[in-house]
Amino acid sequence: MNKMVPNILVVDDSKAILIVMEAILNELGMSETITTCLSATEALDRVKADINYFDVIFTDLNMPEMDGMELMRHLGALNYHGAIIIISEMAHKVINLAANIAKQHNTHLIGNITKPIQLSQVGTLLTKAAQFHCHTLIKESAISKEELIGALNNDEIVPFYQPKVNAYSNKIESVEVLARIVSNKDGRVISPDRFINVAEQHNLINQISFSLFEKATSDFNSMKVELCQGFKLAFNLSSIQLDDLDCPNKLLLILANNKLTPSDIIIEITEQHALSSLAQLETLNRLRMHGFGLSLDDFGVGFTNMNQLKSLPFTEIKIDRSLISHIDTDLFSQVVVTSLINITSEEHLDLVAEGVERPEELIYLKHHRKNLAVQGFLFSHPKPKNEFVRWAKNWIKTANSLIKK
Ligand code: C2E
Ligand code: CA
Ligand code: CA
């Protein structure tokens, strides 16, 4: 079996808990190494030895000397980018506060497990940790710079499409462009997790993005004709691409060539790196001033916290799929998502739940928020243009027949 979360660290001042956790993690077999520590000080030393080593840290909240909160703060200061899971019963307010504190320190708290610890609970959270941008997995399977240049030269980077659907009317509100490399030789498909980082590191991301934007905007016109419907096109940009102050002009030029306007487009900012430089903020503002919709992607696990959110010109928030997965039963996600729902309502922002896979998740979300768009495998996987159009025609037909009934 593929080891989804290779290296795990467990910190608890109770020896009994460490033994139970080790036994459960061994039985789950999802990891290669399990390290246990009886104190947060010892745990920090282990992390400092190699900041990229641990993929997940389980930590008790109440420990003598250094407690779990302080440990999270130090992990943030060290730039630890793996996932953190708290081993403790937590009341709603504590979850909310802990999640906010973690975000202030740029750490990724993804949930808590309660005592007595159960195998199924640990398994679910490890799956969530693996879903969450797992740096080690990305590094391991990344393609080489040469392969990426080859794909660019052979024009093998193509758009796939996935809809965002209104949860109440079933209308397709927008269609997200997701990059793929499709081999001209054998049709093999390479997913963006294996090449977007490489493109960013080697300064190839703009070349990829603008060529993809050209293809997608031209597809978009023909899709609207075929589907006899208006919707928006959602396009991903990494935050570092905003450092290029000329980025809005380049997008505008491509739009003009295709007789489209910025109001047709939503730019999704993927937050692998925090939005930080002044240039990034300037570009973001300029895009909004031109009329582009702006979506903050992966909200809940990225770097932007609630306060920053209020001062940035976003029009849409996408809740990360690690918070949507099993939301119908996961109290931690429920509390965090409820506070996101409240803040987006107050700020009049559109809200998208991504990664909806199960009907139970959709039912839960619809019950807790009026006016919501949903995206996920429950509706459609990302597809090449022709397959997407076929899917959308069927979807529209079914949605219309439901309205008539
Ligand atoms: P993202 O923008 O958050 O896109 C959503 C990802 O979740 C997509 O993965 C999509 O296939 C996947 N997904 C959608 N629904 C579900 C679901 O129900 N369950 C699960 N498990 N997954 C679902 P994909 O296409 O592999 O893209 C991964 C990431 O690569 C994207 O995450 C985005 O950050 C980045 N990316 C993709 N295309 C581009 C691009 O053109 N430019 C940049 N800068 N980044 C891109
Ligand atoms: Ca996105
Ligand atoms: Ca996302």
GROMACS .gro file of C-alpha atoms and ligand atoms in nm:
model
  453
    1MET     CA    1   0.000   0.000   0.000
    2ASN     CA    2   0.110   0.355  -0.073
    3LYS     CA    3   0.219   0.519   0.255
    4MET     CA    4   0.001   0.827   0.255
    5VAL     CA    5   0.160   1.009   0.549
    6PRO     CA    6   0.516   0.880   0.570
    7ASN     CA    7   0.640   1.030   0.898
    8ILE     CA    8   0.430   1.085   1.207
    9LEU     CA    9   0.517   1.243   1.542
   10VAL     CA   10   0.302   1.191   1.853
   11VAL     CA   11   0.346   1.413   2.162
   12ASP     CA   12   0.167   1.334   2.488
   13ASP     CA   13   0.279   1.335   2.850
   14SER     CA   14   0.090   1.009   2.907
   15LYS     CA   15   0.291   0.700   2.824
   16ALA     CA   16  -0.032   0.500   2.793
   17ILE     CA   17  -0.163   0.732   2.519
   18LEU     CA   18   0.166   0.706   2.328
   19ILE     CA   19   0.144   0.325   2.340
   20VAL     CA   20  -0.219   0.325   2.222
   21MET     CA   21  -0.143   0.572   1.942
   22GLU     CA   22   0.157   0.374   1.825
   23ALA     CA   23  -0.048   0.054   1.815
   24ILE     CA   24  -0.330   0.221   1.621
   25LEU     CA   25  -0.094   0.389   1.373
   26ASN     CA   26   0.087   0.058   1.316
   27GLU     CA   27  -0.241  -0.118   1.256
   28LEU     CA   28  -0.356   0.148   1.008
   29GLY     CA   29  -0.032   0.101   0.814
   30MET     CA   30  -0.059   0.442   0.647
   31SER     CA   31   0.285   0.561   0.758
   32GLU     CA   32   0.648   0.454   0.744
   33THR     CA   33   0.781   0.588   1.074
   34ILE     CA   34   0.616   0.676   1.404
   35THR     CA   35   0.808   0.888   1.655
   36THR     CA   36   0.673   0.940   2.008
   37CYS     CA   37   0.773   1.207   2.264
   38LEU     CA   38   0.671   1.253   2.627
   39SER     CA   39   0.718   1.632   2.617
   40ALA     CA   40   0.671   1.921   2.376
   41THR     CA   41   1.032   2.031   2.432
   42GLU     CA   42   1.160   1.697   2.310
   43ALA     CA   43   0.916   1.710   2.016
   44LEU     CA   44   1.040   2.055   1.912
   45ASP     CA   45   1.400   1.931   1.911
   46ARG     CA   46   1.298   1.646   1.681
   47VAL     CA   47   1.120   1.886   1.445
   48LYS     CA   48   1.413   2.132   1.445
   49ALA     CA   49   1.647   1.852   1.335
   50ASP     CA   50   1.464   1.841   0.999
   51ILE     CA   51   1.172   2.077   0.953
   52ASN     CA   52   1.042   1.891   0.646
   53TYR     CA   53   1.054   1.545   0.800
   54PHE     CA   54   0.719   1.507   0.982
   55ASP     CA   55   0.403   1.508   0.775
   56VAL     CA   56   0.167   1.502   1.073
   57ILE     CA   57   0.210   1.591   1.440
   58PHE     CA   58  -0.045   1.462   1.692
   59THR     CA   59  -0.025   1.665   2.012
   60ASP     CA   60  -0.194   1.665   2.349
   61LEU     CA   61  -0.325   2.007   2.455
   62ASN     CA   62  -0.262   1.983   2.830
   63MET     CA   63   0.100   1.906   2.909
   64PRO     CA   64   0.321   2.030   3.193
   65GLU     CA   65   0.593   2.285   3.103
   66MET     CA   66   0.509   2.347   2.736
   67ASP     CA   67   0.145   2.283   2.635
   68GLY     CA   68  -0.005   2.214   2.291
   69MET     CA   69  -0.083   2.579   2.214
   70GLU     CA   70   0.273   2.686   2.281
   71LEU     CA   71   0.401   2.397   2.072
   72MET     CA   72   0.185   2.518   1.780
   73ARG     CA   73   0.325   2.867   1.818
   74HIS     CA   74   0.684   2.740   1.803
   75LEU     CA   75   0.602   2.518   1.505
   76GLY     CA   76   0.469   2.826   1.325
   77ALA     CA   77   0.785   3.021   1.404
   78LEU     CA   78   0.991   2.732   1.265
   79ASN     CA   79   0.784   2.736   0.943
   80TYR     CA   80   0.655   2.383   0.994
   81HIS     CA   81   0.418   2.314   0.704
   82GLY     CA   82   0.284   1.969   0.789
   83ALA     CA   83  -0.053   1.903   0.952
   84ILE     CA   84  -0.126   1.924   1.325
   85ILE     CA   85  -0.393   1.718   1.503
   86ILE     CA   86  -0.486   1.776   1.867
   87ILE     CA   87  -0.545   1.479   2.097
   88SER     CA   88  -0.813   1.614   2.328
   89GLU     CA   89  -1.182   1.666   2.373
   90MET     CA   90  -1.251   2.026   2.264
   91ALA     CA   91  -1.554   2.244   2.321
   92HIS     CA   92  -1.684   2.454   2.028
   93LYS     CA   93  -1.527   2.775   2.152
   94VAL     CA   94  -1.192   2.607   2.210
   95ILE     CA   95  -1.193   2.460   1.858
   96ASN     CA   96  -1.268   2.801   1.710
   97LEU     CA   97  -1.001   2.972   1.910
   98ALA     CA   98  -0.740   2.702   1.849
   99ALA     CA   99  -0.809   2.710   1.473
  100ASN     CA  100  -0.771   3.089   1.470
  101ILE     CA  101  -0.455   3.085   1.677
  102ALA     CA  102  -0.307   2.819   1.450
  103LYS     CA  103  -0.381   3.038   1.149
  104GLN     CA  104  -0.222   3.342   1.311
  105HIS     CA  105   0.093   3.133   1.349
  106ASN     CA  106   0.071   2.995   0.994
  107THR     CA  107   0.027   2.639   1.111
  108HIS     CA  108  -0.223   2.388   0.978
  109LEU     CA  109  -0.447   2.251   1.248
  110ILE     CA  110  -0.674   2.001   1.072
  111GLY     CA  111  -0.872   1.840   1.353
  112ASN     CA  112  -0.883   1.676   1.690
  113ILE     CA  113  -0.926   1.322   1.821
  114THR     CA  114  -1.098   1.245   2.146
  115LYS     CA  115  -1.005   0.999   2.418
  116PRO     CA  116  -1.061   0.703   2.431
  117ILE     CA  117  -0.880   0.705   2.099
  118GLN     CA  118  -1.046   0.503   1.826
  119LEU     CA  119  -0.882   0.357   1.519
  120SER     CA  120  -1.150   0.486   1.282
  121GLN     CA  121  -1.110   0.844   1.407
  122VAL     CA  122  -0.732   0.837   1.360
  123GLY     CA  123  -0.774   0.680   1.014
  124THR     CA  124  -1.015   0.951   0.900
  125LEU     CA  125  -0.783   1.229   1.016
  126LEU     CA  126  -0.479   1.070   0.851
  127THR     CA  127  -0.672   1.054   0.525
  128LYS     CA  128  -0.755   1.420   0.572
  129ALA     CA  129  -0.387   1.496   0.638
  130ALA     CA  130  -0.289   1.315   0.319
  131GLN     CA  131  -0.546   1.513   0.118
  132PHE     CA  132  -0.414   1.835   0.258
  133HIS     CA  133  -0.126   1.976   0.048
  134CYS     CA  134   0.121   1.711   0.140
  135HIS     CA  135   0.457   1.861   0.058
  136THR     CA  136   0.647   1.534   0.075
  137LEU     CA  137   0.414   1.355  -0.166
  138ILE     CA  138   0.435   1.644  -0.412
  139LYS     CA  139   0.813   1.647  -0.398
  140GLU     CA  140   0.841   1.274  -0.448
  141SER     CA  141   0.635   1.249  -0.762
  142ALA     CA  142   0.719   1.582  -0.928
  143ILE     CA  143   0.824   1.569  -1.293
  144SER     CA  144   1.161   1.716  -1.393
  145LYS     CA  145   1.217   2.065  -1.533
  146GLU     CA  146   1.321   1.903  -1.865
  147GLU     CA  147   0.999   1.700  -1.885
  148LEU     CA  148   0.798   2.017  -1.818
  149ILE     CA  149   0.981   2.213  -2.089
  150GLY     CA  150   0.921   1.919  -2.324
  151ALA     CA  151   0.548   1.931  -2.248
  152LEU     CA  152   0.541   2.306  -2.310
  153ASN     CA  153   0.727   2.275  -2.641
  154ASN     CA  154   0.495   1.993  -2.755
  155ASP     CA  155   0.189   2.198  -2.655
  156GLU     CA  156   0.077   1.918  -2.420
  157ILE     CA  157  -0.054   2.142  -2.139
  158VAL     CA  158  -0.432   2.149  -2.171
  159PRO     CA  159  -0.731   2.271  -1.971
  160PHE     CA  160  -0.967   2.030  -1.795
  161TYR     CA  161  -1.297   2.167  -1.666
  162GLN     CA  162  -1.492   2.119  -1.344
  163PRO     CA  163  -1.821   2.298  -1.265
  164LYS     CA  164  -1.925   2.497  -0.957
  165VAL     CA  165  -2.296   2.438  -0.922
  166ASN     CA  166  -2.555   2.636  -0.726
  167ALA     CA  167  -2.663   2.400  -0.446
  168TYR     CA  168  -3.026   2.516  -0.466
  169SER     CA  169  -3.103   2.591  -0.832
  170ASN     CA  170  -2.848   2.340  -0.972
  171LYS     CA  171  -2.741   2.608  -1.219
  172ILE     CA  172  -2.379   2.589  -1.336
  173GLU     CA  173  -2.242   2.917  -1.201
  174SER     CA  174  -1.885   2.886  -1.317
  175VAL     CA  175  -1.642   2.638  -1.465
  176GLU     CA  176  -1.293   2.599  -1.320
  177VAL     CA  177  -0.995   2.545  -1.547
  178LEU     CA  178  -0.753   2.282  -1.410
  179ALA     CA  179  -0.422   2.227  -1.584
  180ARG     CA  180  -0.320   1.884  -1.711
  181ILE     CA  181  -0.031   1.753  -1.919
  182VAL     CA  182  -0.175   1.510  -2.174
  183SER     CA  183   0.092   1.317  -2.363
  184ASN     CA  184   0.065   1.346  -2.742
  185LYS     CA  185   0.215   0.997  -2.772
  186ASP     CA  186  -0.004   0.783  -2.547
  187GLY     CA  187  -0.265   1.015  -2.395
  188ARG     CA  188  -0.119   0.972  -2.046
  189VAL     CA  189  -0.247   1.243  -1.811
  190ILE     CA  190  -0.023   1.416  -1.554
  191SER     CA  191  -0.197   1.609  -1.274
  192PRO     CA  192  -0.096   1.963  -1.169
  193ASP     CA  193   0.027   1.856  -0.826
  194ARG     CA  194   0.321   1.706  -1.012
  195PHE     CA  195   0.416   2.008  -1.222
  196ILE     CA  196   0.279   2.341  -1.090
  197ASN     CA  197   0.541   2.359  -0.814
  198VAL     CA  198   0.814   2.272  -1.063
  199ALA     CA  199   0.684   2.547  -1.293
  200GLU     CA  200   0.691   2.798  -1.007
  201GLN     CA  201   1.044   2.703  -0.906
  202HIS     CA  202   1.183   2.735  -1.259
  203ASN     CA  203   1.001   3.048  -1.366
  204LEU     CA  204   0.781   2.864  -1.614
  205ILE     CA  205   0.448   2.927  -1.441
  206ASN     CA  206   0.359   3.239  -1.641
  207GLN     CA  207   0.426   3.068  -1.970
  208ILE     CA  208   0.199   2.779  -1.866
  209SER     CA  209  -0.074   3.005  -1.729
  210PHE     CA  210  -0.103   3.240  -2.023
  211SER     CA  211  -0.105   2.961  -2.280
  212LEU     CA  212  -0.370   2.781  -2.072
  213PHE     CA  213  -0.574   3.100  -2.038
  214GLU     CA  214  -0.567   3.143  -2.415
  215LYS     CA  215  -0.696   2.790  -2.473
  216ALA     CA  216  -0.958   2.814  -2.199
  217THR     CA  217  -1.100   3.151  -2.308
  218SER     CA  218  -1.136   3.028  -2.662
  219ASP     CA  219  -1.304   2.703  -2.538
  220PHE     CA  220  -1.526   2.914  -2.312
  221ASN     CA  221  -1.687   3.096  -2.603
  222SER     CA  222  -1.775   2.775  -2.784
  223MET     CA  223  -1.895   2.608  -2.460
  224LYS     CA  224  -2.141   2.892  -2.394
  225VAL     CA  225  -2.279   2.857  -2.748
  226GLU     CA  226  -2.312   2.478  -2.719
  227LEU     CA  227  -2.476   2.494  -2.376
  228CYS     CA  228  -2.695   2.800  -2.454
  229GLN     CA  229  -2.615   2.929  -2.105
  230GLY     CA  230  -2.411   3.199  -1.940
  231PHE     CA  231  -2.162   3.114  -1.668
  232LYS     CA  232  -1.821   3.234  -1.561
  233LEU     CA  233  -1.478   3.091  -1.621
  234ALA     CA  234  -1.266   3.036  -1.308
  235PHE     CA  235  -0.891   3.039  -1.355
  236ASN     CA  236  -0.613   2.953  -1.105
  237LEU     CA  237  -0.315   3.180  -1.045
  238SER     CA  238  -0.052   3.116  -0.778
  239SER     CA  239   0.002   3.407  -0.542
  240ILE     CA  240   0.361   3.450  -0.666
  241GLN     CA  241   0.226   3.526  -1.015
  242LEU     CA  242   0.077   3.844  -0.870
  243ASP     CA  243   0.430   3.978  -0.823
  244ASP     CA  244   0.427   4.047  -1.197
  245LEU     CA  245   0.265   4.389  -1.213
  246ASP     CA  246   0.193   4.338  -1.581
  247CYS     CA  247  -0.017   4.028  -1.514
  248PRO     CA  248  -0.356   4.209  -1.542
  249ASN     CA  249  -0.257   4.359  -1.879
  250LYS     CA  250  -0.157   4.022  -2.017
  251LEU     CA  251  -0.490   3.871  -1.911
  252LEU     CA  252  -0.682   4.169  -2.053
  253LEU     CA  253  -0.510   4.131  -2.389
  254ILE     CA  254  -0.608   3.764  -2.415
  255LEU     CA  255  -0.965   3.848  -2.314
  256ALA     CA  256  -0.990   4.123  -2.575
  257ASN     CA  257  -0.868   3.881  -2.844
  258ASN     CA  258  -1.156   3.652  -2.752
  259LYS     CA  259  -1.414   3.932  -2.712
  260LEU     CA  260  -1.454   3.863  -2.341
  261THR     CA  261  -1.452   4.100  -2.043
  262PRO     CA  262  -1.304   4.063  -1.692
  263SER     CA  263  -1.655   4.019  -1.551
  264ASP     CA  264  -1.663   3.681  -1.732
  265ILE     CA  265  -1.367   3.563  -1.527
  266ILE     CA  266  -1.302   3.462  -1.166
  267ILE     CA  267  -0.935   3.447  -1.070
  268GLU     CA  268  -0.875   3.186  -0.800
  269ILE     CA  269  -0.567   3.263  -0.595
  270THR     CA  270  -0.408   2.942  -0.476
  271GLU     CA  271  -0.240   3.005  -0.151
  272GLN     CA  272   0.066   2.781  -0.141
  273HIS     CA  273   0.258   3.084  -0.027
  274ALA     CA  274   0.115   3.364   0.185
  275LEU     CA  275  -0.002   3.675   0.004
  276SER     CA  276   0.269   3.905   0.123
  277SER     CA  277   0.448   4.149  -0.103
  278LEU     CA  278   0.312   4.493  -0.183
  279ALA     CA  279   0.329   4.408  -0.553
  280GLN     CA  280   0.094   4.111  -0.494
  281LEU     CA  281  -0.157   4.331  -0.316
  282GLU     CA  282  -0.132   4.596  -0.588
  283THR     CA  283  -0.198   4.341  -0.863
  284LEU     CA  284  -0.486   4.191  -0.667
  285ASN     CA  285  -0.647   4.532  -0.633
  286ARG     CA  286  -0.587   4.614  -0.998
  287LEU     CA  287  -0.752   4.289  -1.111
  288ARG     CA  288  -1.055   4.372  -0.897
  289MET     CA  289  -1.065   4.730  -1.029
  290HIS     CA  290  -1.078   4.594  -1.384
  291GLY     CA  291  -1.380   4.385  -1.281
  292PHE     CA  292  -1.234   4.036  -1.244
  293GLY     CA  293  -1.398   3.824  -0.973
  294LEU     CA  294  -1.140   3.723  -0.712
  295SER     CA  295  -1.162   3.395  -0.526
  296LEU     CA  296  -0.953   3.292  -0.228
  297ASP     CA  297  -0.883   2.923  -0.280
  298ASP     CA  298  -0.822   2.656  -0.015
  299PHE     CA  299  -0.961   2.877   0.259
  300GLY     CA  300  -0.926   2.718   0.600
  301VAL     CA  301  -0.583   2.569   0.537
  302GLY     CA  302  -0.405   2.853   0.359
  303PHE     CA  303  -0.234   3.150   0.514
  304THR     CA  304  -0.503   3.417   0.509
  305ASN     CA  305  -0.679   3.467   0.840
  306MET     CA  306  -1.016   3.618   0.910
  307ASN     CA  307  -0.885   3.969   0.971
  308GLN     CA  308  -0.684   3.983   0.651
  309LEU     CA  309  -0.983   3.847   0.465
  310LYS     CA  310  -1.186   4.153   0.559
  311SER     CA  311  -0.931   4.392   0.409
  312LEU     CA  312  -0.856   4.206   0.084
  313PRO     CA  313  -1.070   4.262  -0.228
  314PHE     CA  314  -1.196   3.903  -0.267
  315THR     CA  315  -1.545   3.836  -0.403
  316GLU     CA  316  -1.553   3.461  -0.334
  317ILE     CA  317  -1.413   3.217  -0.079
  318LYS     CA  318  -1.356   2.849  -0.151
  319ILE     CA  319  -1.355   2.630   0.157
  320ASP     CA  320  -1.082   2.372   0.130
  321ARG     CA  321  -1.192   2.017   0.073
  322SER     CA  322  -1.019   1.890   0.386
  323LEU     CA  323  -1.284   2.082   0.583
  324ILE     CA  324  -1.571   1.954   0.366
  325SER     CA  325  -1.475   1.587   0.371
  326HIS     CA  326  -1.702   1.415   0.630
  327ILE     CA  327  -1.837   1.748   0.753
  328ASP     CA  328  -2.164   1.572   0.833
  329THR     CA  329  -1.993   1.395   1.126
  330ASP     CA  330  -1.670   1.586   1.197
  331LEU     CA  331  -1.734   1.837   1.478
  332PHE     CA  332  -1.403   2.016   1.421
  333SER     CA  333  -1.484   2.092   1.055
  334GLN     CA  334  -1.839   2.188   1.148
  335VAL     CA  335  -1.720   2.452   1.393
  336VAL     CA  336  -1.458   2.599   1.157
  337VAL     CA  337  -1.695   2.602   0.858
  338THR     CA  338  -1.974   2.762   1.061
  339SER     CA  339  -1.748   3.053   1.146
  340LEU     CA  340  -1.651   3.081   0.777
  341ILE     CA  341  -2.019   3.083   0.682
  342ASN     CA  342  -2.085   3.363   0.929
  343ILE     CA  343  -1.798   3.581   0.818
  344THR     CA  344  -1.870   3.539   0.444
  345SER     CA  345  -2.235   3.629   0.507
  346GLU     CA  346  -2.132   3.941   0.698
  347GLU     CA  347  -1.886   4.041   0.427
  348HIS     CA  348  -2.128   3.954   0.142
  349LEU     CA  349  -1.883   3.714  -0.019
  350ASP     CA  350  -1.981   3.424  -0.243
  351LEU     CA  351  -1.905   3.090  -0.085
  352VAL     CA  352  -1.799   2.770  -0.260
  353ALA     CA  353  -1.757   2.434  -0.089
  354GLU     CA  354  -1.505   2.228  -0.281
  355GLY     CA  355  -1.445   1.855  -0.269
  356VAL     CA  356  -1.806   1.752  -0.209
  357GLU     CA  357  -1.801   1.376  -0.264
  358ARG     CA  358  -2.093   1.239  -0.062
  359PRO     CA  359  -2.464   1.329  -0.060
  360GLU     CA  360  -2.449   1.359   0.323
  361GLU     CA  361  -2.195   1.644   0.291
  362LEU     CA  362  -2.421   1.828   0.045
  363ILE     CA  363  -2.723   1.787   0.271
  364TYR     CA  364  -2.530   1.918   0.573
  365LEU     CA  365  -2.400   2.221   0.380
  366LYS     CA  366  -2.738   2.311   0.231
  367HIS     CA  367  -2.890   2.296   0.575
  368HIS     CA  368  -2.638   2.543   0.716
  369ARG     CA  369  -2.604   2.803   0.443
  370LYS     CA  370  -2.846   2.961   0.205
  371ASN     CA  371  -2.681   3.062  -0.120
  372LEU     CA  372  -2.392   2.828  -0.174
  373ALA     CA  373  -2.203   2.690  -0.471
  374VAL     CA  374  -2.067   2.338  -0.456
  375GLN     CA  375  -1.795   2.162  -0.649
  376GLY     CA  376  -1.673   1.806  -0.628
  377PHE     CA  377  -1.674   1.452  -0.756
  378LEU     CA  378  -2.038   1.414  -0.645
  379PHE     CA  379  -2.123   1.632  -0.946
  380SER     CA  380  -1.836   1.591  -1.189
  381HIS     CA  381  -1.465   1.513  -1.202
  382PRO     CA  382  -1.253   1.759  -1.402
  383LYS     CA  383  -1.295   1.664  -1.769
  384PRO     CA  384  -1.154   1.759  -2.110
  385LYS     CA  385  -1.371   2.010  -2.299
  386ASN     CA  386  -1.582   1.771  -2.510
  387GLU     CA  387  -1.655   1.540  -2.219
  388PHE     CA  388  -1.739   1.837  -2.000
  389VAL     CA  389  -1.986   1.972  -2.258
  390ARG     CA  390  -2.153   1.629  -2.280
  391TRP     CA  391  -2.181   1.615  -1.900
  392ALA     CA  392  -2.314   1.972  -1.880
  393LYS     CA  393  -2.584   1.912  -2.145
  394ASN     CA  394  -2.713   1.617  -1.943
  395TRP     CA  395  -2.690   1.808  -1.617
  396ILE     CA  396  -2.886   2.104  -1.755
  397LYS     CA  397  -3.152   1.872  -1.900
  398THR     CA  398  -3.197   1.691  -1.567
  399ALA     CA  399  -3.197   2.015  -1.365
  400ASN     CA  400  -3.464   2.165  -1.596
  401SER     CA  401  -3.683   1.857  -1.575
  402LEU     CA  402  -3.662   1.869  -1.194
  403ILE     CA  403  -3.778   2.234  -1.198
  404LYS     CA  404  -4.077   2.148  -1.422
  405LYS     CA  405  -4.195   1.868  -1.189
  406C2E     P1  406  -0.747   2.354  -0.653
  406C2E     O1  407  -0.747   2.482  -0.730
  406C2E     O2  408  -0.786   2.359  -0.512
  406C2E     O3  409  -0.839   2.257  -0.735
  406C2E     C1  410  -0.919   2.158  -0.678
  406C2E     C2  411  -0.853   2.025  -0.685
  406C2E     O4  412  -0.935   1.931  -0.615
  406C2E     C3  413  -0.842   1.970  -0.826
  406C2E     O5  414  -0.725   1.891  -0.829
  406C2E     C4  415  -0.966   1.883  -0.840
  406C2E     O6  416  -0.951   1.780  -0.933
  406C2E     C5  417  -0.974   1.828  -0.701
  406C2E     N1  418  -1.111   1.793  -0.667
  406C2E     C6  419  -1.226   1.848  -0.711
  406C2E     N2  420  -1.332   1.791  -0.656
  406C2E     C7  421  -1.285   1.694  -0.573
  406C2E     C8  422  -1.348   1.598  -0.488
  406C2E     O7  423  -1.470   1.589  -0.474
  406C2E     N3  424  -1.266   1.516  -0.418
  406C2E     C9  425  -1.132   1.522  -0.429
  406C2E     N4  426  -1.059   1.436  -0.358
  406C2E     N5  427  -1.069   1.611  -0.509
  406C2E    C10  428  -1.145   1.696  -0.580
  406C2E     P2  429  -0.621   1.905  -0.946
  406C2E     O8  430  -0.690   1.928  -1.077
  406C2E     O9  431  -0.528   1.789  -0.934
  406C2E    O10  432  -0.545   2.037  -0.910
  406C2E    C11  433  -0.464   2.046  -0.795
  406C2E    C12  434  -0.419   2.186  -0.771
  406C2E    O11  435  -0.326   2.229  -0.870
  406C2E    C13  436  -0.530   2.288  -0.777
  406C2E    O12  437  -0.602   2.285  -0.657
  406C2E    C14  438  -0.452   2.415  -0.798
  406C2E    O13  439  -0.401   2.462  -0.675
  406C2E    C15  440  -0.337   2.369  -0.882
  406C2E     N6  441  -0.363   2.407  -1.023
  406C2E    C16  442  -0.437   2.343  -1.116
  406C2E     N7  443  -0.434   2.410  -1.233
  406C2E    C17  444  -0.359   2.521  -1.211
  406C2E    C18  445  -0.319   2.632  -1.292
  406C2E    O14  446  -0.355   2.644  -1.410
  406C2E     N8  447  -0.241   2.728  -1.233
  406C2E    C19  448  -0.203   2.720  -1.102
  406C2E     N9  449  -0.128   2.816  -1.053
  406C2E    N10  450  -0.239   2.617  -1.023
  406C2E    C20  451  -0.315   2.519  -1.077
  407CA      CA  452  -0.882   2.641  -0.760
  408CA      CA  453  -0.894   2.449  -0.354
   0.00000   0.00000   0.00000
